[in-house]
């Protein structure tokens, strides 16, 4: 994904009236367009919104979707919330980490593996999201198939 430039950051801040209370919406807008929030963007947001960097960092760290590292081409999220845990998402996560040879929050070989806390698909636990599309009742075989399909679209 591309790196956000200073001008675009300023434009997004201006779209929200330059208001510090719109920080969450500003961050969401940046993540929707660029997938992540670089440190220099956090610094710029703090300056333009008259906040401390710690203030901006606090919000970024609170929300799981506000990642501060550039994601891979493919983003795989495994739900870690209660209903999915009850249906085996921890075991599925262990499987994913093993076959991808990476841990949650890592990016390797164009794939970012992340936890997510409820995809609104609890009735079909465990749930997984691959590149923005949600899948339910994902067992190890289905997970492998999803990865194969994802790679097949490259
Ligand atoms: S708990 Fe996993 S989708 Fe809701």
CSV table of C-alpha atoms and ligand atoms in Angstrom, one decimal:
chain,number,residue,atom,x,y,z
A,1,UNK,CA,0.0,0.0,0.0
A,2,UNK,CA,1.0,3.6,-0.6
A,3,UNK,CA,2.4,5.9,2.1
A,4,UNK,CA,0.3,8.8,2.8
A,5,UNK,CA,1.8,12.2,2.0
A,6,UNK,CA,1.7,15.4,4.1
A,7,UNK,CA,-0.6,17.2,1.7
A,8,UNK,CA,-3.2,14.4,1.8
A,9,UNK,CA,-3.1,14.2,5.5
A,10,UNK,CA,-3.8,18.0,5.7
A,11,UNK,CA,-6.6,17.6,3.2
A,12,UNK,CA,-8.2,14.9,5.3
A,13,UNK,CA,-7.8,17.0,8.5
A,14,UNK,CA,-9.5,19.9,6.7
A,15,UNK,CA,-12.4,17.7,5.6
A,16,UNK,CA,-13.1,17.2,9.3
A,17,UNK,CA,-12.8,20.9,10.0
A,18,UNK,CA,-9.4,20.6,11.6
A,19,UNK,CA,-11.2,19.5,14.8
A,20,UNK,CA,-9.4,17.4,17.4
A,21,UNK,CA,-12.6,15.8,18.4
A,22,UNK,CA,-12.8,14.3,14.9
A,23,UNK,CA,-9.5,12.4,15.4
A,24,UNK,CA,-11.1,8.9,15.3
A,25,UNK,CA,-12.9,9.8,12.0
A,26,UNK,CA,-9.7,11.3,10.6
A,27,UNK,CA,-7.7,8.1,11.5
A,28,UNK,CA,-10.5,5.9,10.0
A,29,UNK,CA,-10.3,7.9,6.8
A,30,UNK,CA,-6.6,7.5,6.6
A,31,UNK,CA,-6.7,3.7,7.3
A,32,UNK,CA,-9.5,3.2,4.7
A,33,UNK,CA,-7.4,4.8,2.1
A,34,UNK,CA,-3.9,3.7,3.0
A,35,UNK,CA,-4.3,0.7,5.3
A,36,UNK,CA,-2.0,2.1,8.0
A,37,UNK,CA,-0.9,5.1,9.9
A,38,UNK,CA,2.8,5.9,9.8
A,39,UNK,CA,4.6,7.6,12.7
A,40,UNK,CA,5.2,10.7,10.7
A,41,UNK,CA,1.5,11.0,10.0
A,42,UNK,CA,0.8,10.7,13.8
A,43,UNK,CA,3.3,13.5,14.3
A,44,UNK,CA,1.6,15.6,11.7
A,45,UNK,CA,-1.9,15.0,13.1
A,46,UNK,CA,-0.7,16.0,16.5
A,47,UNK,CA,0.6,19.2,15.2
A,48,UNK,CA,-2.4,20.1,13.0
A,49,UNK,CA,-5.0,19.1,15.6
A,50,UNK,CA,-3.0,20.8,18.4
A,51,UNK,CA,-2.7,17.5,20.4
A,52,UNK,CA,0.2,15.8,21.9
A,53,UNK,CA,1.7,12.8,20.1
A,54,UNK,CA,0.8,10.8,23.1
A,55,UNK,CA,-2.9,11.8,22.7
A,56,UNK,CA,-2.8,10.6,19.1
A,57,UNK,CA,-0.9,7.4,19.9
A,58,UNK,CA,-3.4,6.6,22.7
A,59,UNK,CA,-6.3,6.6,20.2
A,60,UNK,CA,-4.3,4.7,17.6
A,61,UNK,CA,-3.4,2.0,20.1
A,62,UNK,CA,-6.9,1.7,21.4
A,63,UNK,CA,-8.4,0.7,18.1
A,64,UNK,CA,-7.2,-2.6,16.7
A,65,UNK,CA,-7.8,-1.5,13.1
A,66,UNK,CA,-5.4,1.5,13.4
A,67,UNK,CA,-2.2,-0.4,12.5
A,68,UNK,CA,1.1,1.5,12.5
A,69,UNK,CA,3.0,-0.9,10.2
A,70,UNK,CA,2.4,-1.2,6.5
A,71,UNK,CA,0.3,-4.3,5.9
A,72,UNK,CA,0.9,-6.9,3.3
A,73,UNK,CA,-1.0,-7.2,0.1
A,74,UNK,CA,-3.3,-9.7,1.8
A,75,UNK,CA,-4.9,-9.1,5.2
A,76,UNK,CA,-6.1,-12.2,7.1
A,77,UNK,CA,-8.0,-11.6,10.3
A,78,UNK,CA,-9.1,-14.3,12.7
A,79,UNK,CA,-11.8,-13.5,15.2
A,80,UNK,CA,-10.6,-13.8,18.8
A,81,UNK,CA,-13.8,-12.7,20.6
A,82,UNK,CA,-15.9,-14.9,22.9
A,83,UNK,CA,-18.2,-16.8,20.5
A,84,UNK,CA,-15.4,-17.6,18.1
A,85,UNK,CA,-13.1,-18.7,20.9
A,86,UNK,CA,-15.9,-21.1,22.1
A,87,UNK,CA,-15.9,-22.6,18.6
A,88,UNK,CA,-12.2,-23.0,18.3
A,89,UNK,CA,-10.7,-19.8,17.0
A,90,UNK,CA,-7.6,-20.1,19.3
A,91,UNK,CA,-6.9,-23.5,17.7
A,92,UNK,CA,-7.5,-22.1,14.3
A,93,UNK,CA,-5.1,-19.2,15.1
A,94,UNK,CA,-2.5,-21.7,16.2
A,95,UNK,CA,-3.0,-23.5,12.9
A,96,UNK,CA,-2.7,-20.3,10.9
A,97,UNK,CA,0.5,-19.3,12.7
A,98,UNK,CA,2.0,-22.7,12.0
A,99,UNK,CA,1.2,-23.0,8.3
A,100,UNK,CA,2.0,-19.3,7.6
A,101,UNK,CA,5.1,-19.5,9.8
A,102,UNK,CA,4.2,-16.2,11.5
A,103,UNK,CA,2.5,-14.8,14.5
A,104,UNK,CA,-0.5,-12.6,14.9
A,105,UNK,CA,0.3,-9.0,14.0
A,106,UNK,CA,3.1,-10.1,11.7
A,107,UNK,CA,3.5,-9.4,8.0
A,108,UNK,CA,5.4,-12.0,6.0
A,109,UNK,CA,5.4,-12.8,2.2
A,110,UNK,CA,2.7,-10.2,1.4
A,111,UNK,CA,0.3,-11.6,4.1
A,112,UNK,CA,-0.6,-9.7,7.3
A,113,UNK,CA,-2.2,-11.9,10.0
A,114,UNK,CA,-4.2,-10.0,12.6
A,115,UNK,CA,-6.7,-10.7,15.4
A,116,UNK,CA,-10.1,-9.1,15.2
A,117,UNK,CA,-12.7,-8.8,18.0
A,118,UNK,CA,-16.0,-9.8,16.5
A,119,UNK,CA,-16.9,-9.7,12.8
A,120,UNK,CA,-20.6,-9.7,13.5
A,121,UNK,CA,-20.7,-13.3,12.3
A,122,UNK,CA,-21.0,-15.0,15.8
A,123,UNK,CA,-23.7,-17.4,14.7
A,124,UNK,CA,-21.2,-18.9,12.2
A,125,UNK,CA,-18.2,-19.1,14.4
A,126,UNK,CA,-15.3,-19.2,14.1
A,127,UNK,CA,-15.1,-16.3,11.7
A,128,UNK,CA,-12.3,-15.2,9.5
A,129,UNK,CA,-11.9,-12.2,7.2
A,130,UNK,CA,-9.7,-12.4,4.1
A,131,UNK,CA,-9.1,-9.2,2.3
A,132,UNK,CA,-12.3,-7.6,3.6
A,133,UNK,CA,-14.6,-10.6,3.0
A,134,UNK,CA,-16.0,-12.5,6.0
A,135,UNK,CA,-16.2,-16.3,6.2
A,136,UNK,CA,-17.9,-18.4,8.8
A,137,UNK,CA,-17.5,-21.8,10.3
A,138,UNK,CA,-13.9,-21.8,9.2
A,139,UNK,CA,-12.0,-25.0,10.2
A,140,UNK,CA,-8.4,-25.8,9.4
A,141,UNK,CA,-9.2,-27.2,5.9
A,142,UNK,CA,-11.4,-24.3,5.0
A,143,UNK,CA,-8.8,-21.9,6.2
A,144,UNK,CA,-6.2,-23.6,4.0
A,145,UNK,CA,-8.7,-23.4,1.0
A,146,UNK,CA,-9.2,-19.7,1.7
A,147,UNK,CA,-5.4,-19.1,1.6
A,148,UNK,CA,-5.2,-21.1,-1.6
A,149,UNK,CA,-8.0,-19.0,-3.2
A,150,UNK,CA,-6.4,-15.8,-2.0
A,151,UNK,CA,-3.0,-16.8,-3.5
A,152,UNK,CA,-4.7,-18.0,-6.7
A,153,UNK,CA,-6.0,-14.4,-7.2
A,154,UNK,CA,-2.5,-13.0,-7.3
B,1,LIG,S1,-17.3,-13.4,18.2
B,1,LIG,FE1,-16.4,-13.9,16.3
B,1,LIG,S2,-17.7,-13.0,14.8
B,1,LIG,FE2,-18.6,-12.4,16.7
